[in-house]
Tab-separated table of C-alpha atoms in Angstrom:
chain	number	residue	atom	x	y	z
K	40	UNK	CA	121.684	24.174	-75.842
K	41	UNK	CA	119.094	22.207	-73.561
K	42	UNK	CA	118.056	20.561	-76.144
K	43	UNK	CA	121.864	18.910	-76.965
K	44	UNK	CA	122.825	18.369	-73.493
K	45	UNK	CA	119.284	16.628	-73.155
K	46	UNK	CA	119.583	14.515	-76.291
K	47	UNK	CA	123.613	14.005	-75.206
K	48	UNK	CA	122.241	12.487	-71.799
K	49	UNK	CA	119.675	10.381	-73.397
K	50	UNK	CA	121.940	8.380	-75.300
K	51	UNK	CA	123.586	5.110	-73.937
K	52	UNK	CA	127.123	4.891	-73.189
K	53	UNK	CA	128.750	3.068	-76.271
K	54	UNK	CA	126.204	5.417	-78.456
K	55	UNK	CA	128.133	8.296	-76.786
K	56	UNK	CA	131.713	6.640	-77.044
K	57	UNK	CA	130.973	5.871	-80.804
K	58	UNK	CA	130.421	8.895	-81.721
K	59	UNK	CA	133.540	10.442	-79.485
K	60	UNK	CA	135.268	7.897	-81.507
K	61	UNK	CA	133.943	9.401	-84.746
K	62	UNK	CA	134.947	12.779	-83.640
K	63	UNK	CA	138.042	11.685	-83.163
K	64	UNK	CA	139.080	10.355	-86.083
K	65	UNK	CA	137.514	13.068	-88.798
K	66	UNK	CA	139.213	15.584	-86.798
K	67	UNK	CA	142.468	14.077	-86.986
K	68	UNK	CA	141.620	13.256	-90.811
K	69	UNK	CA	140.810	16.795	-91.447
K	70	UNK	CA	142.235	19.263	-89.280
K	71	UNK	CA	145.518	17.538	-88.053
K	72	UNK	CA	147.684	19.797	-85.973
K	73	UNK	CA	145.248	22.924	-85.780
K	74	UNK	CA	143.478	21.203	-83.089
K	75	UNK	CA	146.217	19.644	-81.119
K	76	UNK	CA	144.865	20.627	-78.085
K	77	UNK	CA	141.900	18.183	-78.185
K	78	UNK	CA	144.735	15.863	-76.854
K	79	UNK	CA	144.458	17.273	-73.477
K	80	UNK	CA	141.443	15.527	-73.440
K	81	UNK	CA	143.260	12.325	-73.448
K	82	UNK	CA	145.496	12.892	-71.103
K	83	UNK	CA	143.100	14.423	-68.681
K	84	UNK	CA	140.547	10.717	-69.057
K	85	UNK	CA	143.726	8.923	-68.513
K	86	UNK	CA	145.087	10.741	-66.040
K	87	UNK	CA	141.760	10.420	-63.721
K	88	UNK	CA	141.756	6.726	-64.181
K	89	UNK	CA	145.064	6.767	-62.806
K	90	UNK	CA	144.630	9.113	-59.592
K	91	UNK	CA	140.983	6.663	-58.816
K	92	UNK	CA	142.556	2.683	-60.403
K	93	UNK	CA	144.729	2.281	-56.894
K	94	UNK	CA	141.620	3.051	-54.395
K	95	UNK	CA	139.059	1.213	-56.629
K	96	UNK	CA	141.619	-1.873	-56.406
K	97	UNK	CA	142.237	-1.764	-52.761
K	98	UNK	CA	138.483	-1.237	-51.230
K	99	UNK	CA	137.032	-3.728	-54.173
K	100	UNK	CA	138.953	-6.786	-53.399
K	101	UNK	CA	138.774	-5.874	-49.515
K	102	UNK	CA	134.798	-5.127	-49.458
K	103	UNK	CA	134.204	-8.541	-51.349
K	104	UNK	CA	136.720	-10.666	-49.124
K	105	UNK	CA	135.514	-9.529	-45.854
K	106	UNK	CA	131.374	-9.938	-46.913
K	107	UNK	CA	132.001	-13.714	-47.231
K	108	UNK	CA	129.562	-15.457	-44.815
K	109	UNK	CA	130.342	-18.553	-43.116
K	110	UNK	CA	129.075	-21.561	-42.208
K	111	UNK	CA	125.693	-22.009	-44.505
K	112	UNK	CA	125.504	-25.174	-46.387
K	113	UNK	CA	125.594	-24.906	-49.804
K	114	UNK	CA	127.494	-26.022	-52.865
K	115	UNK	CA	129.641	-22.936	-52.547
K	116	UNK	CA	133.024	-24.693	-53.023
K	117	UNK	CA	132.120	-26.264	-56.181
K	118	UNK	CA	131.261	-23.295	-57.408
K	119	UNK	CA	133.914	-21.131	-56.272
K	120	UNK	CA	137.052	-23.774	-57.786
K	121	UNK	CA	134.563	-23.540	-60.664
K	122	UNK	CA	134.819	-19.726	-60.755
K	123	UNK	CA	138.586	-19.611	-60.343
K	124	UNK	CA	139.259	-22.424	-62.814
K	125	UNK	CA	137.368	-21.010	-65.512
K	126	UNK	CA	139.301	-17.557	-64.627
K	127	UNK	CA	142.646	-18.543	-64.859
K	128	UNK	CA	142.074	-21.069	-67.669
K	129	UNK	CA	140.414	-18.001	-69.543
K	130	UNK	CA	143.818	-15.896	-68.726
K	131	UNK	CA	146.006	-18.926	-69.983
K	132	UNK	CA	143.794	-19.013	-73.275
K	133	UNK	CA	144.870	-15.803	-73.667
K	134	UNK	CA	147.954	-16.272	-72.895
K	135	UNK	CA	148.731	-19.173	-75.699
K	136	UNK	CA	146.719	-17.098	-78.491
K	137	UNK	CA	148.898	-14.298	-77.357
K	138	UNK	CA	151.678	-16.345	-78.403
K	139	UNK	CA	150.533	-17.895	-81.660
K	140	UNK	CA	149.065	-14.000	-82.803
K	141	UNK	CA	151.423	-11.740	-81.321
K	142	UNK	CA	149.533	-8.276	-81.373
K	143	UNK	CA	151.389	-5.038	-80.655
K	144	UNK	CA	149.502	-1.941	-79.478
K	145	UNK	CA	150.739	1.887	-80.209
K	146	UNK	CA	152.197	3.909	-77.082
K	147	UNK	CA	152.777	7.411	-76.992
K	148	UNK	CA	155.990	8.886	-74.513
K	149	UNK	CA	157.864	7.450	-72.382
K	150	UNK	CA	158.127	4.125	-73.704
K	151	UNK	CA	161.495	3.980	-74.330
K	152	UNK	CA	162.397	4.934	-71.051
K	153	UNK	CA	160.994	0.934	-69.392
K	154	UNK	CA	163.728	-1.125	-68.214
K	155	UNK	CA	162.424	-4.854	-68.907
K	156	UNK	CA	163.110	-7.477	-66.186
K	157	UNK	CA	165.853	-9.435	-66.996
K	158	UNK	CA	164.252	-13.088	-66.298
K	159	UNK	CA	161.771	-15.118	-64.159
K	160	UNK	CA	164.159	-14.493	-60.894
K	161	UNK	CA	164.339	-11.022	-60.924
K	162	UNK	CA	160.048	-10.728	-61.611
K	163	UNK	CA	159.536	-12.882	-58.752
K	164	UNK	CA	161.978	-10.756	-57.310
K	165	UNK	CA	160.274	-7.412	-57.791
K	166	UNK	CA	157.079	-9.007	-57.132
K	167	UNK	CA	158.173	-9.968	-53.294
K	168	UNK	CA	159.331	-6.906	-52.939
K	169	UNK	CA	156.305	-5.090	-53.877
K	170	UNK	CA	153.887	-7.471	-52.120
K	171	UNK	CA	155.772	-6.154	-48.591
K	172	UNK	CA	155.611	-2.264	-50.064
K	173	UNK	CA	153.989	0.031	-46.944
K	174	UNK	CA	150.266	-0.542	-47.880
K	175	UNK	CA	150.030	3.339	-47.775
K	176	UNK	CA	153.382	3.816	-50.147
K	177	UNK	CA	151.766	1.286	-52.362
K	178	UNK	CA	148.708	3.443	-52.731
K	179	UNK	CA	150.825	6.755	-53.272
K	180	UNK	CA	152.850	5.245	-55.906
K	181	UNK	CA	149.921	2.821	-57.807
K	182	UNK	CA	151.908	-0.296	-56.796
K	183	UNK	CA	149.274	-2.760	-57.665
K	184	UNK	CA	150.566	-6.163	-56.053
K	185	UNK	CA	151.129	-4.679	-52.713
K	186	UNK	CA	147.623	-2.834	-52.957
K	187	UNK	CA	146.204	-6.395	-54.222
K	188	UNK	CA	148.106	-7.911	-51.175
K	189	UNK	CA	146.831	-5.980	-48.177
K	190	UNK	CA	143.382	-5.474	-49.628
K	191	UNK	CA	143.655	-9.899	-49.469
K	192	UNK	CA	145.036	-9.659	-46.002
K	193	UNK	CA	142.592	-6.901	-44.762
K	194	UNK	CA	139.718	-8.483	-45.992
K	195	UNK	CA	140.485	-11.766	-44.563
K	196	UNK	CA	141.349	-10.392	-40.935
K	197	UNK	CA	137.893	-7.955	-41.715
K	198	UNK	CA	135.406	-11.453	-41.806
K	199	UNK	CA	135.324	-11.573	-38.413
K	200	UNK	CA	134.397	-7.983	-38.000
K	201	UNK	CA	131.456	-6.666	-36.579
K	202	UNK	CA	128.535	-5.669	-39.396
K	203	UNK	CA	128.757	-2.071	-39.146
K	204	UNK	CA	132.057	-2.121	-40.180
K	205	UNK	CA	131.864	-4.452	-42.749
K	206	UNK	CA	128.538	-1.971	-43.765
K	207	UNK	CA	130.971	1.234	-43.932
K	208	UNK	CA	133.192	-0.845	-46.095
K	209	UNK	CA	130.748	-1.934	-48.748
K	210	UNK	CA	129.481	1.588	-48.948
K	211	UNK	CA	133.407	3.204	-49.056
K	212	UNK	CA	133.571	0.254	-52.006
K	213	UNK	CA	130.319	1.454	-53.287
K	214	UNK	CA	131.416	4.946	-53.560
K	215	UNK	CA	134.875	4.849	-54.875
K	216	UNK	CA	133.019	2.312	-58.014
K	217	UNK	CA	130.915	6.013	-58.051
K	218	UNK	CA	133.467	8.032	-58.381
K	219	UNK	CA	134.760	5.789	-61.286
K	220	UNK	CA	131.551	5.811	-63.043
K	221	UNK	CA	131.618	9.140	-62.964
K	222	UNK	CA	135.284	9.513	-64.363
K	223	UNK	CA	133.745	6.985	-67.070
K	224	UNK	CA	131.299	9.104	-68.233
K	225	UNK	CA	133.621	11.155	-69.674
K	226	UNK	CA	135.193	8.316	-71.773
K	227	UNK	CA	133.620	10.015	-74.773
K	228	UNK	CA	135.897	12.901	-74.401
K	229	UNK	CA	138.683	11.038	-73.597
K	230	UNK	CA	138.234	8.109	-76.491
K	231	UNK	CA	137.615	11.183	-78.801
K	232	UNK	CA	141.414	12.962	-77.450
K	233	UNK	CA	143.124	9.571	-77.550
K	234	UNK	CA	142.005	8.518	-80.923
K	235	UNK	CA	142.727	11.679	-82.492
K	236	UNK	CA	146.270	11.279	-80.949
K	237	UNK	CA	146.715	7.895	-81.809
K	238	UNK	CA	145.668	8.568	-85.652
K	239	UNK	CA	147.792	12.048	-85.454
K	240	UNK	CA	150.599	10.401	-84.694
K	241	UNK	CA	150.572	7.178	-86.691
K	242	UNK	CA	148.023	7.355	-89.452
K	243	UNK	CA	144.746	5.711	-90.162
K	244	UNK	CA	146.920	2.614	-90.118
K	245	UNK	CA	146.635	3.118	-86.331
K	246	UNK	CA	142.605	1.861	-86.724
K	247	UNK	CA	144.076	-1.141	-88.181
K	248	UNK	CA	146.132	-2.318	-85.271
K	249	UNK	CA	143.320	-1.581	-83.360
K	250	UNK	CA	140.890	-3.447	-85.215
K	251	UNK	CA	143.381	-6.606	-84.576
K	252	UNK	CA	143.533	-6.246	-81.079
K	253	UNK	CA	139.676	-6.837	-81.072
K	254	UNK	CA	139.492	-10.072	-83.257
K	255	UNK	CA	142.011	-11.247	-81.085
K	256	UNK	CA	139.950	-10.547	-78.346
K	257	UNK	CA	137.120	-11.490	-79.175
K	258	UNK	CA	138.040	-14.215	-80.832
K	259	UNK	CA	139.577	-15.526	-77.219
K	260	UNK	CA	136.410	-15.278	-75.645
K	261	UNK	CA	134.475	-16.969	-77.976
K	262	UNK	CA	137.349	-19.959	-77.410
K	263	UNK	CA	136.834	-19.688	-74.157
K	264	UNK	CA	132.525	-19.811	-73.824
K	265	UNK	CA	132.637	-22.643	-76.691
K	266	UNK	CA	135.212	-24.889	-76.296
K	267	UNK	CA	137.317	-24.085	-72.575
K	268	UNK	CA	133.872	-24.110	-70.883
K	269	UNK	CA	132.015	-27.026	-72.343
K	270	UNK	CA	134.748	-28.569	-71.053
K	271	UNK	CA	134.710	-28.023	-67.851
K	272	UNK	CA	131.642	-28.497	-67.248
K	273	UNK	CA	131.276	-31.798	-69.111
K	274	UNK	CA	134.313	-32.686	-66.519
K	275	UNK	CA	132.136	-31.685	-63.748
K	276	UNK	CA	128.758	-32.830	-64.538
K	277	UNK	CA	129.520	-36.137	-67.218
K	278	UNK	CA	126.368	-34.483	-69.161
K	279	UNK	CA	126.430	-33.104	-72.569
K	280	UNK	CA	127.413	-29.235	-71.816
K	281	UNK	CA	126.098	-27.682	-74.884
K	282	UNK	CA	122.165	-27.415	-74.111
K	283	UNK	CA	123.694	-25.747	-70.884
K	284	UNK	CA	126.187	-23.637	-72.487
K	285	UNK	CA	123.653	-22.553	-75.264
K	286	UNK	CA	120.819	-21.765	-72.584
K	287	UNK	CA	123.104	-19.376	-70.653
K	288	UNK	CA	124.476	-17.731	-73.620
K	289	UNK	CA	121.107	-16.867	-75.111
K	290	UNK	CA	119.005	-16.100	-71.614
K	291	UNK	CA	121.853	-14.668	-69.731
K	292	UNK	CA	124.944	-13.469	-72.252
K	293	UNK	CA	122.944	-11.430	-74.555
K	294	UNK	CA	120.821	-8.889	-72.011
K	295	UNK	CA	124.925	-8.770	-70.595
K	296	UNK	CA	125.993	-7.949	-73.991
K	297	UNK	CA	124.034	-4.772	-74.014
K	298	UNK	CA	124.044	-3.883	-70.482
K	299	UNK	CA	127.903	-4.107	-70.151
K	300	UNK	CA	127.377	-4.749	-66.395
K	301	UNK	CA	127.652	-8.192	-64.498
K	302	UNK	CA	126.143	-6.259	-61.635
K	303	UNK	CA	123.456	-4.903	-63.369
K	304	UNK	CA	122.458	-8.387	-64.665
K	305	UNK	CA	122.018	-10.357	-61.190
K	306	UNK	CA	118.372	-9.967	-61.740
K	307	UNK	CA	118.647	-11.893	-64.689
K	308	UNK	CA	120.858	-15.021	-63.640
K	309	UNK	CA	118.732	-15.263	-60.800
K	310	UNK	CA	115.912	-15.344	-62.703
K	311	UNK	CA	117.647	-18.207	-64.556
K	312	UNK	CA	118.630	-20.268	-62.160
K	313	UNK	CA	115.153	-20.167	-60.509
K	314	UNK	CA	114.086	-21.345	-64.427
K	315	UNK	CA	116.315	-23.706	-64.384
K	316	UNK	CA	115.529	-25.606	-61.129
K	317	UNK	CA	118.831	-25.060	-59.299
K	318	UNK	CA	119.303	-24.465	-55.255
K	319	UNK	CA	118.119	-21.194	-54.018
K	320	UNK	CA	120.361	-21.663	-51.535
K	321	UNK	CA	123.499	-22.039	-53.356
K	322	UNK	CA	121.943	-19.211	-56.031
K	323	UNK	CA	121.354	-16.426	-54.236
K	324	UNK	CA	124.929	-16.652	-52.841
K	325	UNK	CA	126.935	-17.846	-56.023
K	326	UNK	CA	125.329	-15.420	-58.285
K	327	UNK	CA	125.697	-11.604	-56.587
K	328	UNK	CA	129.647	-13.542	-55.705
K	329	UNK	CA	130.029	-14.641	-59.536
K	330	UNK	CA	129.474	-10.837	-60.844
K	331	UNK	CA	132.542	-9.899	-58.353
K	332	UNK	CA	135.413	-12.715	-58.675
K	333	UNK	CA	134.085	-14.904	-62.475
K	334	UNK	CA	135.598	-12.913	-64.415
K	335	UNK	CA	136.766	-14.978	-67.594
K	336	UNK	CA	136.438	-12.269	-69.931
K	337	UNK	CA	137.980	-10.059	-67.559
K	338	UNK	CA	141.388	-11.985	-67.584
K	339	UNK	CA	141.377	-12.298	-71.012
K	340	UNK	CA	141.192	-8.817	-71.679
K	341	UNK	CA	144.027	-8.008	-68.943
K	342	UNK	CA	146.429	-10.546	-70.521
K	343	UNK	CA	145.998	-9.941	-74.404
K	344	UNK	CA	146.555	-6.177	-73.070
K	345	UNK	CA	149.325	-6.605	-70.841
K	346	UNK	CA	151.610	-8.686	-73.606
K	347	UNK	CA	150.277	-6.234	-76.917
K	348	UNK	CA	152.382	-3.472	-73.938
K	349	UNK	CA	155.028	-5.809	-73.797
K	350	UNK	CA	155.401	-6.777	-77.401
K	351	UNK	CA	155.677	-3.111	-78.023
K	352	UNK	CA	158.257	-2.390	-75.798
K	353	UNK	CA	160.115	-5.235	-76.903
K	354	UNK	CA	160.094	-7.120	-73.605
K	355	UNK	CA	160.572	-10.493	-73.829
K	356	UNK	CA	158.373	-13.206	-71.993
K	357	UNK	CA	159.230	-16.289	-71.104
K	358	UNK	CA	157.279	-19.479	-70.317
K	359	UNK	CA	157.757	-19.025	-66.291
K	360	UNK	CA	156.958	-15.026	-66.358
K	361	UNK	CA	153.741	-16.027	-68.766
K	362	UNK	CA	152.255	-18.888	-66.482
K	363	UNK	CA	152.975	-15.842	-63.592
K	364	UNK	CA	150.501	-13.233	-65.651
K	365	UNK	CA	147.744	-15.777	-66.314
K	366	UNK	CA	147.887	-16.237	-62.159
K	367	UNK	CA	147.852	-12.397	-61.587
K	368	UNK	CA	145.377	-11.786	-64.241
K	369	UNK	CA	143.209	-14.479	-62.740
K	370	UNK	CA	143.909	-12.739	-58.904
K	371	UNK	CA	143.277	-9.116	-60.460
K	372	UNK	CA	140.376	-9.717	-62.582
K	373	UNK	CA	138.671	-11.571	-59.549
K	374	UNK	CA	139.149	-7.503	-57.938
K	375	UNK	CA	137.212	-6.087	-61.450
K	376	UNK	CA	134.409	-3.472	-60.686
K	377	UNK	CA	131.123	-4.711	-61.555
K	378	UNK	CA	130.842	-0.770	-63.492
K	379	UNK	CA	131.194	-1.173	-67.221
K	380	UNK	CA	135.267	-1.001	-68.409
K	381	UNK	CA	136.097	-2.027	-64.761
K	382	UNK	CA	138.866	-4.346	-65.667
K	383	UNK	CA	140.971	-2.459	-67.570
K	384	UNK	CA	141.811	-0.473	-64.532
K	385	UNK	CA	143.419	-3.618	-63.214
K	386	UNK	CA	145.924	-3.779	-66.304
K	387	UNK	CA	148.525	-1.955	-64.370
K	388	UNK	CA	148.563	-4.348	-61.704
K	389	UNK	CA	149.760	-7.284	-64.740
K	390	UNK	CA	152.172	-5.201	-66.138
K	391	UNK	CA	154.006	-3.966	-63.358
K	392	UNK	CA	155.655	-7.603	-63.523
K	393	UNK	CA	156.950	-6.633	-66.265
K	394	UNK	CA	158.452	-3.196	-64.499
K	395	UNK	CA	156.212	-1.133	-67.002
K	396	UNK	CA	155.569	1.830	-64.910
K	397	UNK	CA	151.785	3.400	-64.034
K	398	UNK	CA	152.168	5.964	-66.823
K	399	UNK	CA	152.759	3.718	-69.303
K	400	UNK	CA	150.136	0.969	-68.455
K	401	UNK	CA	147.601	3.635	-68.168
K	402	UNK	CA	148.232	4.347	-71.687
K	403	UNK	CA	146.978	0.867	-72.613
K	404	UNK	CA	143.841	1.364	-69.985
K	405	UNK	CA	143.325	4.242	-72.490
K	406	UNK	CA	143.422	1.710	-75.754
K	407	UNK	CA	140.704	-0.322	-73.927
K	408	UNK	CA	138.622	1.891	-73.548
K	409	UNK	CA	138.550	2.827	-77.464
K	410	UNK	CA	137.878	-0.636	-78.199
K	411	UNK	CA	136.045	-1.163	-75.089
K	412	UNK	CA	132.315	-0.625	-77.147
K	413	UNK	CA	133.186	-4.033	-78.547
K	414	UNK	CA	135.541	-6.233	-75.984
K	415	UNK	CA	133.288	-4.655	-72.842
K	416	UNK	CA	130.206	-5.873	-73.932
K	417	UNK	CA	131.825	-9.287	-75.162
K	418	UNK	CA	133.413	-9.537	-71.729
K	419	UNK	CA	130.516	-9.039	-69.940
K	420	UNK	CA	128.520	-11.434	-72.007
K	421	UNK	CA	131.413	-13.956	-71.039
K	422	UNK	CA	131.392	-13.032	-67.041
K	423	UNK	CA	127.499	-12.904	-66.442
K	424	UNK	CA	126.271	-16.105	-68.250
K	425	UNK	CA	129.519	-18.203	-66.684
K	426	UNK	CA	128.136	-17.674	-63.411
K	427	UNK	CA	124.777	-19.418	-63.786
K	428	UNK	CA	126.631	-22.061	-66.260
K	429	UNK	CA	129.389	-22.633	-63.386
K	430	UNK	CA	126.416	-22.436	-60.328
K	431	UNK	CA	124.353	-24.991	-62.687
K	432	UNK	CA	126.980	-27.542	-63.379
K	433	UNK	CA	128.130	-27.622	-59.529
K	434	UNK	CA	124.347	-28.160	-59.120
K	435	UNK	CA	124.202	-31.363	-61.716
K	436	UNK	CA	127.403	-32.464	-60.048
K	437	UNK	CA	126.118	-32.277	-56.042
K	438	UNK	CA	122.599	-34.247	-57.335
K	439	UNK	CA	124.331	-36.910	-59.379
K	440	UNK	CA	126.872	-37.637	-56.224
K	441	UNK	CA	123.693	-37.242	-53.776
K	442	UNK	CA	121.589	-40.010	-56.747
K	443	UNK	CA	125.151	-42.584	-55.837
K	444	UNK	CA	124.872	-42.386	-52.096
C-alpha cells in the first residue's frame, strides 16, 4: 500500500487526472448503476470549489491591487493597456467564435429551475445591485461582482497602507491559493465522479460534446497567439511581430504548457527578457504583474464556458449583454490564481449576469476541470509567453519614440 500511495504521489497532476478520467469512464461503461455512489465524489470536488471560489476571488484581486508600487519610472503603462487589451480582445474572440460555433455543455439538476434575464436593462440592473451587495453578504452567498467590487475598492484604499499590512495580505492571499491547491489535488477523484456521472447519465455521446468544447477552445487561443496578437503588437511596435511572437511561444509557451502555472514560470520570462535585451527595470515589475492580471487564455476559457451554460439553458444573449461578458471576463480573469485550473473558479462570477445561480455555474467549474488537462495547459501557454511578448513590444515601442526625439 506504500508502494501505490508512493507511486500515486510521484505522478504529475494531469498524469493523475488522466487516469481519474479513465476510471471514470470504464466504470460507467461497465458497471453503470452498481457504483452510483462514486458520484459523491463529484459532488464533494465541486462542492469544495464552491465553499473556497468566493475567498480566493476576494483576497486575490485585493492582494494584487494593493502591492502596486508607485512612482518608479518604467514603461509600466504601456505594458499594462497592453495586458488589458490583449485580455479583453482575447474574451471578445471568444465571444464571436462563441457565436459562429455555438457549443452546449451537459448540466445535471437544477437547471431548469434558472430564470434568464429578460434583456440588457434588467442585467445591468442585477449587476448594480449586486456590485452594492454587503461585502460580507456577498461572500456568504458567492455573489461574485460585489466580491470583485470591494476586493477593487479595498485594494485601492489598501496602496497607501503601511507594509506589514500589505505583508499579512499577500500571505492571507498566499494561503487561501493553498487551500485551493489542496482542494485541487483531489481533482482526480472528482474528474473521475463527474465523468462517470456525466457518461451515466447521457452516454458516451457525452465525451463527444466534450471533445467540442476543447477544439473550440483551443482553437480560440491559437486565434488569439497567431493572429489577435501579432496584431497588436505590429500596432505597437511598426516591426514585423512574428520573429517576436514565435520566440515567446517556443522559449516561454512551451515550459508553460507543461507546467500549467504562470507563476511557476516567472523564472523563465525573466530569463527571456534578460535574453532578449529588454529593461530590467520595466521586467522585473511587468513580468511577476503579467502572471496575475494577462490572462488571455484565462478569458477565453471563462467566456466559451459561461455561453456553452447559457446555450444549455436556453438563455438568450444579446449583442449588449455579450460585449458586457467579454468586459467581466476580462475584469475576472485579471483576479485568476496563478495555481493550475485557477480561472475556472472565476466562471461563476460571468454567469451570474446571466442570473445562473452558484450551484449551477459550479457545475460548469466541474466540466473544466475534465477538460482542464488540455485547455489548462493551452491557457497557460497563452498567459505566460504574452507577458514577455506584451513587456517586449512596449519595450520596441518606448526605444523607437526615444530614437524620434
Amino acid at each position: 500500500m506504500k508502494s501505490a500511495v508512493k507511486f500515486w504521489n510521484s505522478l504529475s497532476l494531469v498524469k493523475q487526472i488522466i487516469i481519474g478520467l479513465i476510471i471514470g469512464i470504464i466504470l460507467a461503461l461497465t458497471l453503470g448503476d452498481k457504483v452510483s455512489g462514486i458520484v459523491i465524489l463529484g459532488n464533494l470536488f465541486v462542492n469544495a470549489l464552491k465553499g473556497v471560489a468566493p475567498v480566493l476571488v476576494f483576497f486575490i484581486v485585493m492582494g494584487a491591487i494593493c502591492q502596486h508600487q508607485k512612482g518608479q519610472k518604467t514603461n509600466m503603462k504601456s505594458v499594462i493597456v497592453l495586458y488589458l487589451t490583449g485580455t479583453f480582445l482575447a474574451g471578445t474572440s471568444a465571444v464571436v467564435s462563441s457565436f459562429i460555433f455555438p457549443m452546449s455543455i451537459e448540466l445535471a439538476e437544477g437547471a431548469g429551475d434558472v430564470t434568464p434575464p429578460g434583456g440588457l436593462t434588467e442585467v445591468l440592473q442585477n449587476l448594480l445591485f449586486q456590485i452594492v451587495a454587503n461585502p460580507v453578504d456577498a461572500l456568504m452567498n458567492a455573489n461574485y461582482i460585489g466580491i470583485l467590487t470591494w476586493a477593487i475598492l479595498l485594494g485601492i484604499a489598501l496602496r497607501h497602507a503601511s507594509d506589514g499590512t500589505k505583508k499579512a495580505i499577500g500571505d492571507i492571499s498566499e494561503a487561501v491559493s493553498q487551500l485551493v491547491r489542496w482542494v485541487i489535488r483531489f481533482a482526480p477523484l472528482g474528474v473521475m465522479g463527474l465523468v462517470f456521472n456525466a457518461i451515466n447519465e447521457g452516454g458516451i455521446e457525452a465525451l463527444g460534446a466534450y471533445g467540442k468544447l476543447i477544439i473550440l477552445l483551443v482553437g480560440t487561443m491559437l486565434f488569439v497567439a497567431l493572429i489577435m496578437n501579432p496584431i497588436i503588437v505590429f500596432i505597437t511596435t511598426r516591426q514585423n511581430p512574428y520573429p517576436l511572437v514565435f520566440t515567446c511561444l517556443k522559449d516561454s509557451g512551451i515550459t508553460a504548457f507543461f507546467t500549467r502555472s504562470s507563476a511557476a514560470n516567472i523564472p523563465v520570462n525573466m530569463s527571456l527578457c534578460k535574453k532578449l535585451g529588454l529593461d530590467k527595470d520595466t521586467y522585473s515589475i511587468s513580468i511577476p504583474l503579467g502572471s496575475t492580471i494577462n490572462m488571455e487564455g484565462a478569458s477565453v476559457t471563462i467566456s466559451v464556458l459561461t455561453l456553452a451554460a447559457t446555450n444549455f439553458l436556453g438563455i438568450d444573449v444579446d449583442f449588449g449583454t455579450a460585449l458586457l461578458l467579454c468586459i467581466v471576463s476580462a475584469i475576472s480573469a485579471c483576479g485568476a490564481s496563478g495555481v493550475a485550473g485557477g480561472s475556472l473558479l472565476l466562471i461563476p462570477l460571468a454567469c451570474s449576469l446571466f442570473g445562473i445561480p452558484n450551484d449551477i455555474a459550479m457545475q460548469v467549474v466541474g466540466v473544466g476541470f475534465i477538460i482542464g488537462v488540455i485547455q489548462d495547459s493551452c491557457e497557460t501557454a497563452l498567459n505566460s509567453s504574452t507577458d514577455v511578448l506584451f513587456t517586449a513590444a512596449a519595450d520596441i515601442r518606448s526605444k523607437r519614440l526615444a530614437g524620434r526625439s
